[in-house]
Amino acid sequence: MSSTSTEEVAGWQSSGQQGQADAGGWQRMHKLTPLIKGWTYLLGVIAVVSHSVLGGSLDLSHSPAKVLPAFAVMAAVVLAIVVLACLSWWTTAYRLGEAVIQHRKGILFRQTRQAPLDRLQAVDVVQPLLGRIVGLSELRLEVAGGTGGDFRLAYLSDANAQRLRRVLLAQAAGLSLTDGQAGEQEAPEAPQHQVYELSTGTMVAAGLHSTGTLMAALWVVGAMVTSLVVGSATVLLALLPGLFTTATVVWASFNSHFGFTVATSPDGIRLRHGLLERRSQTVPPGRVQALEISQPLLWKGRGWWMIKMNVAGYANNVTTDQLSAVQTLLVPVATIEQVALVISLVLPDVGVPDPREVLRAGLLGRTGDGSTDGFVVAPTQARWLAPVTWSRRGVMVTDRCVLARSGRLRRYLRIVAHERMQAVGVRQGPLQRRLGLASVVVHSTRGPVRPRVDHLRVADAAALVSAQSARARDARAVAQQQQWMRQVAPVLADALAAGSTPSSPNLPTPPQ
C-alpha cells in the first residue's frame, strides 16, 4: 500500500469489520452489505417464479420441460442480482478528511461527492430489522445546500457506525482528535442527559385520539347501520380497504414513535425512536432552522402537543423521502411543560425575561383587536376573511426570534430565530387590499414548518418586514460559530486522555 497523508486515510483502517482500504484511503462498506441490500430483490424473483410455476401457468406433473427453463431463468436472475450487489459494494466507498467527507459509488457511471463538515446538519444511525439481527447500521449524513444532500453509508458494523458518528461530529465541531489503536482516529462519546421519553401508554392514547381513528370508527358504525337497514352483510366488505389503510397508518406511527426519547449533549440534540427499525438522530446545536408546535383538535382535552422542525439537510428529502415525517419530528406527544423544556434545548434564549409565559400565550392565547399579551394581532375586520381563526392570528418579535401563532381547531405556534431566516415578505390579495390587511411570510429552509401570519394591518405588516432584515443581519453577525464544541474541547480532550467520559457543564437541570 502506498503512503498516504493523514487527511486521506482519516484513521479508518478497520479492515476486519469493513473491508480493506485501498491505496487512496477509501474505505468500503461491511462485507455483508450485498446481502442486506439484495435480499428483497431475491425474494421478489423467487415469488414471481414460484407463482408462475405453482399458480397454474405451468404444470409440474405434465410439463417438466417447461419447469426447468423457468428455474434456469430464476437462477440466472438471482446470479445477476448477486453479481450486481457485489459490484455495487466493491465500487462504493467513503473517505474522511480533516474538513470534508467524500463518497463514491456507481458501476458503469462513477459518482464522487464531497461535502465540508462545517455544513453537516445532522447525523442519523439507522438500524433496519435485518441489520439489527446481524449487527449492521446505516449512517446517514445530512448536509446543507443543493439537492440530494444526504450521504448514506450502508452498511457499517454497529461499532464502526457509532465511532464514525462521533468522529464526524467532533471534527465538524472543531474538536481535535487523537489516534487510538492501529492509528484510528477516535473521539469520546459525549455525555448526554435524557429530558423526554414517550411512554407506550401515552403513544397509544394519542393514536386513539387522532382524526384518522375517529373517521375509521365512524365509518365502521355507518357501515354496520347501513347493513342492518338494507339487510345485507355485503356492505361490510366496503370497510376492508379503509380499515386496511387505517391500520397501515396506525402501525407506521406506532413503529416509528415507539420508545421516542430526547436527550441533550455537547454534540447536539439526540433523538432515538423506532420498534422494528431503530433510528438514532443527532442534530448539532444551531442546525434547527424553524419550529412548529401544534395541537390537533382531539388533543385539546388532554393538553398534548407535537413539535416539528426544519433542518437544512432534511429539507432535500421532504417531497421524496417517505421518512421525512419521522426525520423532522422533534417530539411526537408532549405536555406544555415538556414542550417548554424541549424548546429551551433548541433555542435557549427566546429574548424575553419570561419565555414560559410567552410560550403559553402563543400556544393558548386567543385575543382580538387591542390585545395586550405582547402579540401583534389581526384586527376585527379580519373576521370577514377568517371568521373562526382571526382572533388567534398574531405575531411577536423578540430580540432573538419571531413567534407566529394561528389556528383554532388545530392550534399552531411557529418559531424562527432571526439568524435562521432566509427572507421575509408581504403578500396581499384583492380582498385584503379592500380591508386594509396583508400577510407576512417568513421564509425558512424547506420543511414542514412554513411560518406566516395572515390578515395583519398593512402598517403592522410593513413595519415588521422593514425591521426584520436588520434584525436578521445583526443576529447573524453575532451568531454562535459553526464549530460549537471548541468551548468544551479541553474537557473532552482531558476525558479522552484519561479514558473516561466527562460531565457536560451545559446540560440543563432536569425538571423536578
Short mmCIF file of C-alpha atoms in Angstrom, two decimals:
data_model
loop_
_atom_site.label_atom_id
_atom_site.label_comp_id
_atom_site.label_asym_id
_atom_site.label_seq_id
_atom_site.Cartn_x
_atom_site.Cartn_y
_atom_site.Cartn_z
CA MET A 1 0.00 0.00 0.00
CA SER A 2 1.41 3.38 -0.97
CA SER A 3 1.89 6.02 1.65
CA THR A 4 -0.95 8.50 2.11
CA SER A 5 -1.49 11.58 4.17
CA THR A 6 -3.39 11.63 7.45
CA GLU A 7 -6.14 13.63 5.80
CA GLU A 8 -6.62 10.96 3.13
CA VAL A 9 -6.59 7.92 5.34
CA ALA A 10 -8.59 9.65 8.11
CA GLY A 11 -7.68 6.95 10.58
CA TRP A 12 -10.21 4.38 9.42
CA GLN A 13 -8.47 1.07 8.76
CA SER A 14 -10.77 -1.43 10.45
CA SER A 15 -10.36 -3.99 7.68
CA GLY A 16 -11.71 -6.88 9.71
CA GLN A 17 -15.07 -5.14 10.08
CA GLN A 18 -15.48 -3.21 6.85
CA GLY A 19 -13.05 -4.41 4.18
CA GLN A 20 -9.57 -3.09 3.50
CA ALA A 21 -8.91 0.46 2.43
CA ASP A 22 -7.29 0.95 -0.96
CA ALA A 23 -4.23 3.00 -1.80
CA GLY A 24 -6.19 6.24 -1.76
CA GLY A 25 -7.55 5.72 1.73
CA TRP A 26 -11.05 4.83 0.53
CA GLN A 27 -12.97 2.58 2.89
CA ARG A 28 -15.60 0.10 1.69
CA MET A 29 -18.78 -0.88 3.46
CA HIS A 30 -19.18 -4.03 5.51
CA LYS A 31 -18.86 -7.31 3.57
CA LEU A 32 -22.44 -8.32 4.43
CA THR A 33 -23.83 -5.21 2.71
CA PRO A 34 -24.78 -7.05 -0.54
CA LEU A 35 -26.85 -9.50 1.50
CA ILE A 36 -28.72 -6.76 3.36
CA LYS A 37 -29.41 -4.76 0.20
CA GLY A 38 -30.20 -7.64 -2.15
CA TRP A 39 -32.40 -9.98 -0.15
CA THR A 40 -35.63 -8.13 -1.05
CA TYR A 41 -34.89 -8.47 -4.78
CA LEU A 42 -34.10 -12.14 -4.33
CA LEU A 43 -37.40 -12.73 -2.55
CA GLY A 44 -39.22 -10.88 -5.34
CA VAL A 45 -37.68 -13.06 -8.06
CA ILE A 46 -38.42 -16.24 -6.12
CA ALA A 47 -42.02 -15.13 -5.52
CA VAL A 48 -42.62 -14.33 -9.21
CA VAL A 49 -41.19 -17.61 -10.44
CA SER A 50 -42.97 -19.63 -7.73
CA HIS A 51 -46.27 -18.03 -8.67
CA SER A 52 -45.64 -18.82 -12.33
CA VAL A 53 -44.78 -22.46 -11.59
CA LEU A 54 -47.27 -23.23 -8.84
CA GLY A 55 -50.04 -20.86 -9.86
CA GLY A 56 -51.25 -22.94 -12.76
CA SER A 57 -49.47 -21.47 -15.77
CA LEU A 58 -47.02 -24.39 -15.63
CA ASP A 59 -47.93 -27.96 -14.75
CA LEU A 60 -45.24 -29.74 -12.74
CA SER A 61 -46.65 -33.19 -13.45
CA HIS A 62 -47.27 -32.88 -17.18
CA SER A 63 -44.82 -30.19 -18.35
CA PRO A 64 -41.40 -30.86 -16.78
CA ALA A 65 -39.71 -29.46 -19.88
CA LYS A 66 -41.25 -26.09 -19.11
CA VAL A 67 -40.42 -26.15 -15.41
CA LEU A 68 -36.67 -26.50 -15.82
CA PRO A 69 -36.31 -23.40 -18.05
CA ALA A 70 -38.31 -21.40 -15.50
CA PHE A 71 -35.95 -22.38 -12.73
CA ALA A 72 -32.99 -21.72 -15.01
CA VAL A 73 -34.26 -18.21 -15.63
CA MET A 74 -34.72 -17.74 -11.89
CA ALA A 75 -31.19 -18.93 -11.21
CA ALA A 76 -29.80 -16.58 -13.87
CA VAL A 77 -31.68 -13.61 -12.45
CA VAL A 78 -30.58 -14.47 -8.90
CA LEU A 79 -26.99 -14.76 -10.07
CA ALA A 80 -27.24 -11.40 -11.84
CA ILE A 81 -28.61 -9.78 -8.69
CA VAL A 82 -25.80 -11.25 -6.60
CA VAL A 83 -23.15 -10.09 -9.09
CA LEU A 84 -24.60 -6.57 -9.29
CA ALA A 85 -24.85 -6.34 -5.50
CA CYS A 86 -21.22 -7.39 -5.10
CA LEU A 87 -20.05 -4.96 -7.80
CA SER A 88 -22.03 -2.17 -6.13
CA TRP A 89 -20.35 -2.99 -2.82
CA TRP A 90 -16.91 -3.08 -4.47
CA THR A 91 -17.34 0.35 -6.11
CA THR A 92 -18.94 2.09 -3.11
CA ALA A 93 -16.63 3.66 -0.55
CA TYR A 94 -16.07 6.71 1.59
CA ARG A 95 -13.06 8.73 2.69
CA LEU A 96 -12.93 11.07 5.66
CA GLY A 97 -10.53 14.00 5.76
CA GLU A 98 -9.94 16.74 8.28
CA ALA A 99 -12.59 19.05 6.85
CA VAL A 100 -14.57 17.06 4.26
CA ILE A 101 -16.13 13.67 3.71
CA GLN A 102 -16.13 12.04 0.28
CA HIS A 103 -18.42 9.35 -1.06
CA ARG A 104 -18.13 7.46 -4.33
CA LYS A 105 -20.43 4.90 -5.95
CA GLY A 106 -21.52 3.57 -9.33
CA ILE A 107 -20.68 0.60 -11.54
CA LEU A 108 -20.89 1.95 -15.11
CA PHE A 109 -21.20 5.62 -14.22
CA ARG A 110 -19.00 6.61 -11.30
CA GLN A 111 -20.16 9.39 -8.99
CA THR A 112 -17.94 11.04 -6.39
CA ARG A 113 -19.33 13.61 -3.99
CA GLN A 114 -17.79 15.53 -1.14
CA ALA A 115 -19.18 17.85 1.49
CA PRO A 116 -17.50 20.15 4.01
CA LEU A 117 -18.09 19.04 7.56
CA ASP A 118 -18.90 22.57 8.69
CA ARG A 119 -22.14 22.20 6.70
CA LEU A 120 -23.08 18.98 8.47
CA GLN A 121 -26.66 19.39 9.69
CA ALA A 122 -27.43 16.05 11.31
CA VAL A 123 -26.11 12.51 11.68
CA ASP A 124 -28.52 9.58 11.81
CA VAL A 125 -27.73 5.97 12.65
CA VAL A 126 -30.48 3.76 11.22
CA GLN A 127 -30.79 0.07 12.09
CA PRO A 128 -33.28 -1.86 9.93
CA LEU A 129 -34.64 -5.09 11.32
CA LEU A 130 -32.32 -7.38 9.38
CA GLY A 131 -29.40 -5.06 10.10
CA ARG A 132 -30.11 -5.26 13.82
CA ILE A 133 -30.07 -9.05 13.63
CA VAL A 134 -26.60 -9.20 12.05
CA GLY A 135 -25.22 -6.11 13.85
CA LEU A 136 -25.11 -3.60 10.96
CA SER A 137 -26.22 0.03 10.75
CA GLU A 138 -26.68 2.66 8.07
CA LEU A 139 -25.09 6.06 8.67
CA ARG A 140 -26.97 8.98 7.12
CA LEU A 141 -25.25 12.35 6.98
CA GLU A 142 -27.49 15.31 6.24
CA VAL A 143 -25.55 18.17 4.63
CA ALA A 144 -26.94 21.63 3.89
CA GLY A 145 -27.01 23.03 0.38
CA GLY A 146 -28.08 21.73 -3.00
CA THR A 147 -30.28 18.74 -3.68
CA GLY A 148 -29.66 15.19 -2.58
CA GLY A 149 -27.61 16.50 0.32
CA ASP A 150 -27.57 13.24 2.24
CA PHE A 151 -24.68 10.77 2.35
CA ARG A 152 -25.80 7.21 3.05
CA LEU A 153 -23.11 4.83 4.19
CA ALA A 154 -24.82 1.45 4.16
CA TYR A 155 -23.88 -0.73 5.85
CA LEU A 156 -21.29 -0.45 8.63
CA SER A 157 -20.86 -2.52 11.74
CA ASP A 158 -22.69 -1.03 14.71
CA ALA A 159 -19.43 -0.21 16.49
CA ASN A 160 -17.89 1.45 13.43
CA ALA A 161 -21.07 3.39 12.67
CA GLN A 162 -21.14 4.80 16.20
CA ARG A 163 -17.42 5.59 16.11
CA LEU A 164 -17.69 7.32 12.74
CA ARG A 165 -20.65 9.32 14.05
CA ARG A 166 -18.55 10.53 16.99
CA VAL A 167 -15.58 11.42 14.78
CA LEU A 168 -17.74 13.31 12.26
CA LEU A 169 -19.49 15.35 14.94
CA ALA A 170 -16.23 16.07 16.69
CA GLN A 171 -14.50 17.22 13.50
CA ALA A 172 -17.49 19.29 12.44
CA ALA A 173 -17.50 20.91 15.89
CA GLY A 174 -13.80 21.80 15.80
CA LEU A 175 -12.55 19.20 18.27
CA SER A 176 -9.01 17.92 17.74
CA LEU A 177 -8.87 14.14 17.59
CA THR A 178 -6.23 11.74 18.81
CA ASP A 179 -5.01 8.46 17.36
CA GLY A 180 -6.31 5.34 19.02
CA GLN A 181 -5.37 1.75 18.42
CA ALA A 182 -3.97 0.84 14.99
CA GLY A 183 -3.76 4.52 14.07
CA GLU A 184 -7.53 5.03 14.08
CA GLN A 185 -8.84 8.46 14.89
CA GLU A 186 -11.07 8.41 17.94
CA ALA A 187 -13.44 10.78 19.68
CA PRO A 188 -15.01 10.24 23.08
CA GLU A 189 -18.71 9.57 23.42
CA ALA A 190 -20.20 12.89 24.52
CA PRO A 191 -22.23 12.65 27.72
CA GLN A 192 -25.97 13.00 27.43
CA HIS A 193 -28.89 13.83 29.68
CA GLN A 194 -32.33 12.50 28.80
CA VAL A 195 -35.06 15.11 29.11
CA TYR A 196 -38.03 13.42 27.44
CA GLU A 197 -39.39 9.91 27.00
CA LEU A 198 -42.66 8.90 25.35
CA SER A 199 -44.40 6.14 27.23
CA THR A 200 -46.19 3.38 25.33
CA GLY A 201 -49.49 4.19 27.04
CA THR A 202 -49.35 7.85 26.02
CA MET A 203 -48.42 6.90 22.46
CA VAL A 204 -51.38 4.51 22.15
CA ALA A 205 -53.78 7.01 23.73
CA ALA A 206 -52.60 9.75 21.37
CA GLY A 207 -53.17 7.43 18.41
CA LEU A 208 -56.70 6.67 19.58
CA HIS A 209 -57.36 10.42 19.83
CA SER A 210 -56.35 11.03 16.22
CA THR A 211 -58.69 12.19 13.47
CA GLY A 212 -57.95 9.11 11.39
CA THR A 213 -59.02 6.78 14.19
CA LEU A 214 -62.21 8.79 14.70
CA MET A 215 -63.07 8.67 10.99
CA ALA A 216 -62.42 4.92 10.91
CA ALA A 217 -64.74 4.38 13.89
CA LEU A 218 -67.49 6.47 12.26
CA TRP A 219 -67.02 4.53 9.04
CA VAL A 220 -67.44 1.20 10.83
CA VAL A 221 -70.55 2.36 12.68
CA GLY A 222 -72.05 3.78 9.48
CA ALA A 223 -71.39 0.57 7.55
CA MET A 224 -72.93 -1.57 10.30
CA VAL A 225 -76.04 0.59 10.46
CA THR A 226 -76.36 0.52 6.66
CA SER A 227 -76.02 -3.28 6.57
CA LEU A 228 -78.77 -3.61 9.17
CA VAL A 229 -81.06 -1.26 7.24
CA VAL A 230 -80.60 -2.95 3.85
CA GLY A 231 -80.47 -6.41 5.41
CA SER A 232 -77.26 -7.46 3.70
CA ALA A 233 -73.80 -8.04 5.14
CA THR A 234 -72.09 -7.34 1.80
CA VAL A 235 -71.93 -3.65 2.72
CA LEU A 236 -69.32 -4.56 5.32
CA LEU A 237 -66.95 -5.58 2.53
CA ALA A 238 -66.60 -1.89 1.71
CA LEU A 239 -64.90 -1.48 5.09
CA LEU A 240 -61.89 -3.59 4.19
CA PRO A 241 -59.92 -1.08 2.07
CA GLY A 242 -60.46 1.74 4.55
CA LEU A 243 -59.67 -0.39 7.56
CA PHE A 244 -56.52 -1.70 5.89
CA THR A 245 -55.38 1.85 5.13
CA THR A 246 -56.13 3.00 8.67
CA ALA A 247 -54.32 0.02 10.16
CA THR A 248 -51.29 0.74 7.96
CA VAL A 249 -51.13 4.37 9.09
CA VAL A 250 -51.58 3.46 12.75
CA TRP A 251 -48.90 0.78 12.57
CA ALA A 252 -46.45 3.13 10.80
CA SER A 253 -46.94 5.73 13.54
CA PHE A 254 -46.57 3.13 16.31
CA ASN A 255 -43.49 1.62 14.67
CA SER A 256 -41.70 4.96 14.19
CA HIS A 257 -42.65 6.62 17.50
CA PHE A 258 -42.04 3.63 19.76
CA GLY A 259 -39.55 4.36 22.53
CA PHE A 260 -39.13 8.01 21.48
CA THR A 261 -36.58 9.81 23.66
CA VAL A 262 -34.92 13.24 23.55
CA ALA A 263 -31.55 13.86 25.17
CA THR A 264 -29.11 16.74 25.16
CA SER A 265 -25.34 16.53 24.89
CA PRO A 266 -22.41 18.74 23.81
CA ASP A 267 -22.61 17.31 20.29
CA GLY A 268 -26.29 18.22 19.88
CA ILE A 269 -29.82 17.02 20.45
CA ARG A 270 -30.18 13.25 20.33
CA LEU A 271 -33.41 11.60 19.24
CA ARG A 272 -33.92 7.83 19.48
CA HIS A 273 -37.05 6.00 18.35
CA GLY A 274 -38.39 3.04 16.40
CA LEU A 275 -39.59 -0.50 17.03
CA LEU A 276 -38.52 -2.63 14.04
CA GLU A 277 -36.24 -0.01 12.51
CA ARG A 278 -34.31 1.81 15.20
CA ARG A 279 -33.22 5.36 14.39
CA SER A 280 -30.73 7.47 16.35
CA GLN A 281 -30.59 11.11 15.21
CA THR A 282 -28.06 13.70 16.33
CA VAL A 283 -28.85 17.31 15.40
CA PRO A 284 -25.92 19.62 16.28
CA PRO A 285 -26.60 22.93 18.05
CA GLY A 286 -27.87 25.73 15.83
CA ARG A 287 -28.91 23.40 12.98
CA VAL A 288 -32.65 23.61 13.66
CA GLN A 289 -33.93 26.31 11.32
CA ALA A 290 -37.55 26.63 12.48
CA LEU A 291 -40.00 25.05 14.92
CA GLU A 292 -43.71 24.33 14.79
CA ILE A 293 -45.74 23.43 17.87
CA SER A 294 -49.20 22.17 17.00
CA GLN A 295 -52.20 20.70 18.79
CA PRO A 296 -54.83 18.65 16.93
CA LEU A 297 -58.45 19.17 17.88
CA LEU A 298 -58.85 15.87 19.74
CA TRP A 299 -55.73 16.51 21.83
CA LYS A 300 -57.02 19.67 23.47
CA GLY A 301 -58.74 17.86 26.30
CA ARG A 302 -55.52 16.00 27.17
CA GLY A 303 -53.24 19.03 26.81
CA TRP A 304 -50.93 17.30 24.29
CA TRP A 305 -48.73 18.99 21.69
CA MET A 306 -46.47 17.96 18.82
CA ILE A 307 -43.21 19.65 17.77
CA LYS A 308 -41.81 19.58 14.23
CA MET A 309 -38.63 21.17 12.94
CA ASN A 310 -36.92 22.32 9.78
CA VAL A 311 -33.35 21.09 9.40
CA ALA A 312 -31.44 22.18 6.32
CA GLY A 313 -30.13 18.73 5.45
CA TYR A 314 -33.53 17.06 5.82
CA ALA A 315 -35.08 19.65 3.52
CA ASN A 316 -33.69 17.84 0.49
CA ASN A 317 -35.88 14.80 1.22
CA VAL A 318 -39.15 16.45 2.22
CA THR A 319 -41.04 15.70 -1.01
CA THR A 320 -39.44 12.38 -1.93
CA ASP A 321 -38.40 10.55 1.21
CA GLN A 322 -41.24 8.77 2.96
CA LEU A 323 -39.29 9.04 6.21
CA SER A 324 -39.27 12.84 6.13
CA ALA A 325 -42.18 12.96 8.58
CA VAL A 326 -40.06 10.96 11.02
CA GLN A 327 -36.85 12.89 10.35
CA THR A 328 -38.44 16.28 11.01
CA LEU A 329 -40.31 15.27 14.17
CA LEU A 330 -38.77 16.66 17.33
CA VAL A 331 -41.41 15.47 19.84
CA PRO A 332 -44.48 13.37 18.89
CA VAL A 333 -46.61 13.90 22.03
CA ALA A 334 -45.80 16.22 24.93
CA THR A 335 -47.41 18.32 27.64
CA ILE A 336 -46.91 22.07 27.63
CA GLU A 337 -44.23 21.74 30.35
CA GLN A 338 -42.33 19.21 28.25
CA VAL A 339 -42.71 21.47 25.21
CA ALA A 340 -41.13 24.36 27.12
CA LEU A 341 -38.21 22.17 28.19
CA VAL A 342 -37.50 20.82 24.69
CA ILE A 343 -37.79 24.29 23.14
CA SER A 344 -35.20 25.54 25.62
CA LEU A 345 -32.74 22.98 24.22
CA VAL A 346 -33.16 24.21 20.66
CA LEU A 347 -33.49 27.91 21.47
CA PRO A 348 -32.04 28.58 24.95
CA ASP A 349 -32.62 32.34 24.69
CA VAL A 350 -36.03 33.38 23.39
CA GLY A 351 -35.21 37.03 24.00
CA VAL A 352 -37.75 37.72 26.77
CA PRO A 353 -37.46 37.64 30.58
CA ASP A 354 -40.22 35.02 30.97
CA PRO A 355 -40.11 32.61 28.00
CA ARG A 356 -42.63 30.20 29.52
CA GLU A 357 -45.28 32.91 29.73
CA VAL A 358 -44.65 33.94 26.13
CA LEU A 359 -44.83 30.31 25.04
CA ARG A 360 -48.10 29.83 26.89
CA ALA A 361 -49.55 32.97 25.28
CA GLY A 362 -48.50 31.71 21.86
CA LEU A 363 -49.98 28.26 22.41
CA LEU A 364 -53.16 29.08 24.30
CA GLY A 365 -53.73 32.78 23.62
CA ARG A 366 -56.97 33.83 22.00
CA THR A 367 -57.26 37.58 21.64
CA GLY A 368 -58.87 40.15 19.45
CA ASP A 369 -58.06 43.71 18.43
CA GLY A 370 -56.34 45.65 21.21
CA SER A 371 -54.54 42.64 22.69
CA THR A 372 -52.07 43.23 25.50
CA ASP A 373 -50.35 39.81 25.59
CA GLY A 374 -47.39 41.02 23.50
CA PHE A 375 -48.61 39.69 20.14
CA VAL A 376 -49.45 42.00 17.26
CA VAL A 377 -52.80 40.51 16.27
CA ALA A 378 -55.21 40.61 13.38
CA PRO A 379 -57.78 43.46 13.60
CA THR A 380 -61.52 42.89 13.77
CA GLN A 381 -62.04 43.33 10.02
CA ALA A 382 -60.04 40.11 9.54
CA ARG A 383 -63.13 38.17 10.65
CA TRP A 384 -64.55 38.65 7.15
CA LEU A 385 -61.71 36.55 5.76
CA ALA A 386 -61.16 34.17 8.70
CA PRO A 387 -64.34 34.12 10.79
CA VAL A 388 -63.16 31.22 13.00
CA THR A 389 -59.44 31.80 13.41
CA TRP A 390 -58.97 35.57 13.13
CA SER A 391 -58.63 36.13 16.88
CA ARG A 392 -55.83 33.54 17.11
CA ARG A 393 -53.65 35.09 14.42
CA GLY A 394 -50.75 37.16 15.69
CA VAL A 395 -47.01 37.69 15.70
CA MET A 396 -44.45 38.59 18.36
CA VAL A 397 -40.92 39.75 17.68
CA THR A 398 -38.32 39.41 20.43
CA ASP A 399 -34.61 40.14 20.48
CA ARG A 400 -33.89 36.57 19.35
CA CYS A 401 -36.79 35.24 17.29
CA VAL A 402 -40.18 35.65 15.64
CA LEU A 403 -43.19 33.79 17.02
CA ALA A 404 -46.28 33.37 14.80
CA ARG A 405 -49.49 31.83 16.12
CA SER A 406 -52.61 30.76 14.25
CA GLY A 407 -55.36 28.13 14.11
CA ARG A 408 -58.41 27.48 16.24
CA LEU A 409 -59.44 23.88 15.61
CA ARG A 410 -55.77 22.93 15.31
CA ARG A 411 -53.53 25.39 17.11
CA TYR A 412 -50.13 26.37 15.76
CA LEU A 413 -47.15 28.28 17.08
CA ARG A 414 -44.19 28.68 14.75
CA ILE A 415 -40.82 29.98 15.92
CA VAL A 416 -37.88 31.16 13.78
CA ALA A 417 -34.65 32.61 15.15
CA HIS A 418 -33.57 35.83 13.44
CA GLU A 419 -30.26 34.41 12.21
CA ARG A 420 -32.04 31.41 10.64
CA MET A 421 -34.38 33.41 8.40
CA GLN A 422 -33.89 33.17 4.66
CA ALA A 423 -36.21 36.04 3.72
CA VAL A 424 -39.37 37.82 4.78
CA GLY A 425 -42.08 39.27 2.56
CA VAL A 426 -45.60 40.69 2.35
CA ARG A 427 -48.49 39.26 0.35
CA GLN A 428 -51.81 40.97 -0.27
CA GLY A 429 -54.82 39.68 -2.13
CA PRO A 430 -57.64 41.79 -3.58
CA LEU A 431 -59.97 41.29 -0.59
CA GLN A 432 -57.11 42.06 1.80
CA ARG A 433 -56.43 45.33 -0.07
CA ARG A 434 -60.05 46.34 0.28
CA LEU A 435 -59.97 45.62 4.03
CA GLY A 436 -56.55 47.18 4.63
CA LEU A 437 -54.91 43.86 5.50
CA ALA A 438 -51.78 42.00 4.46
CA SER A 439 -49.99 38.71 5.22
CA VAL A 440 -46.38 38.35 6.35
CA VAL A 441 -44.45 35.29 5.14
CA VAL A 442 -41.20 34.25 6.83
CA HIS A 443 -39.08 32.04 4.57
CA SER A 444 -37.13 29.24 6.20
CA THR A 445 -35.43 26.19 4.69
CA ARG A 446 -37.75 23.71 3.03
CA GLY A 447 -39.59 21.56 5.50
CA PRO A 448 -42.87 21.05 7.34
CA VAL A 449 -42.65 24.43 9.11
CA ARG A 450 -43.89 27.32 6.99
CA PRO A 451 -44.18 30.43 9.16
CA ARG A 452 -46.64 33.09 8.10
CA VAL A 453 -49.15 35.45 9.71
CA ASP A 454 -52.26 36.31 7.72
CA HIS A 455 -54.52 39.37 7.85
CA LEU A 456 -52.44 41.88 9.81
CA ARG A 457 -52.93 45.60 9.34
CA VAL A 458 -50.93 46.87 6.39
CA ALA A 459 -48.97 49.23 8.67
CA ASP A 460 -48.10 46.40 11.09
CA ALA A 461 -47.05 44.08 8.26
CA ALA A 462 -44.89 46.76 6.61
CA ALA A 463 -43.21 47.68 9.91
CA LEU A 464 -42.41 44.03 10.62
CA VAL A 465 -40.88 43.41 7.20
CA SER A 466 -38.83 46.61 7.11
CA ALA A 467 -37.29 45.95 10.52
CA GLN A 468 -36.75 42.23 10.16
CA SER A 469 -33.94 42.38 7.60
CA ALA A 470 -31.85 44.48 10.00
CA ARG A 471 -32.62 42.11 12.88
CA ALA A 472 -31.60 39.08 10.83
CA ARG A 473 -28.35 40.75 9.68
CA ASP A 474 -27.39 41.75 13.21
CA ALA A 475 -28.28 38.32 14.58
CA ARG A 476 -26.12 36.53 12.00
CA ALA A 477 -23.20 38.78 12.86
CA VAL A 478 -23.17 37.65 16.49
CA ALA A 479 -24.43 34.08 15.97
CA GLN A 480 -22.54 31.22 17.59
CA GLN A 481 -19.68 29.93 15.49
CA GLN A 482 -20.23 26.75 13.49
CA GLN A 483 -17.58 24.79 15.38
CA TRP A 484 -19.65 24.70 18.53
CA MET A 485 -17.59 22.20 20.51
CA ARG A 486 -14.41 24.28 20.75
CA GLN A 487 -15.67 25.62 24.07
CA VAL A 488 -15.84 22.11 25.52
CA ALA A 489 -12.89 20.64 23.63
CA PRO A 490 -10.45 20.85 26.58
CA VAL A 491 -12.89 18.95 28.79
CA LEU A 492 -13.42 16.22 26.19
CA ALA A 493 -9.71 16.01 25.38
CA ASP A 494 -8.82 15.51 29.05
CA ALA A 495 -11.51 12.82 29.30
CA LEU A 496 -10.17 11.06 26.21
CA ALA A 497 -6.65 11.04 27.64
CA ALA A 498 -7.94 9.69 30.96
CA GLY A 499 -10.14 7.11 29.27
CA SER A 500 -13.33 8.41 30.88
CA THR A 501 -16.45 10.34 29.92
CA PRO A 502 -16.83 13.90 31.24
CA SER A 503 -19.95 15.50 32.52
CA SER A 504 -21.13 18.43 30.47
CA PRO A 505 -21.37 21.86 32.12
CA ASN A 506 -24.05 22.87 29.59
CA LEU A 507 -26.64 20.21 30.33
CA PRO A 508 -29.96 21.61 31.56
CA THR A 509 -31.20 20.85 35.02
CA PRO A 510 -33.84 18.10 34.85
CA PRO A 511 -37.37 19.11 35.81
CA GLN A 512 -38.38 18.47 39.37
#
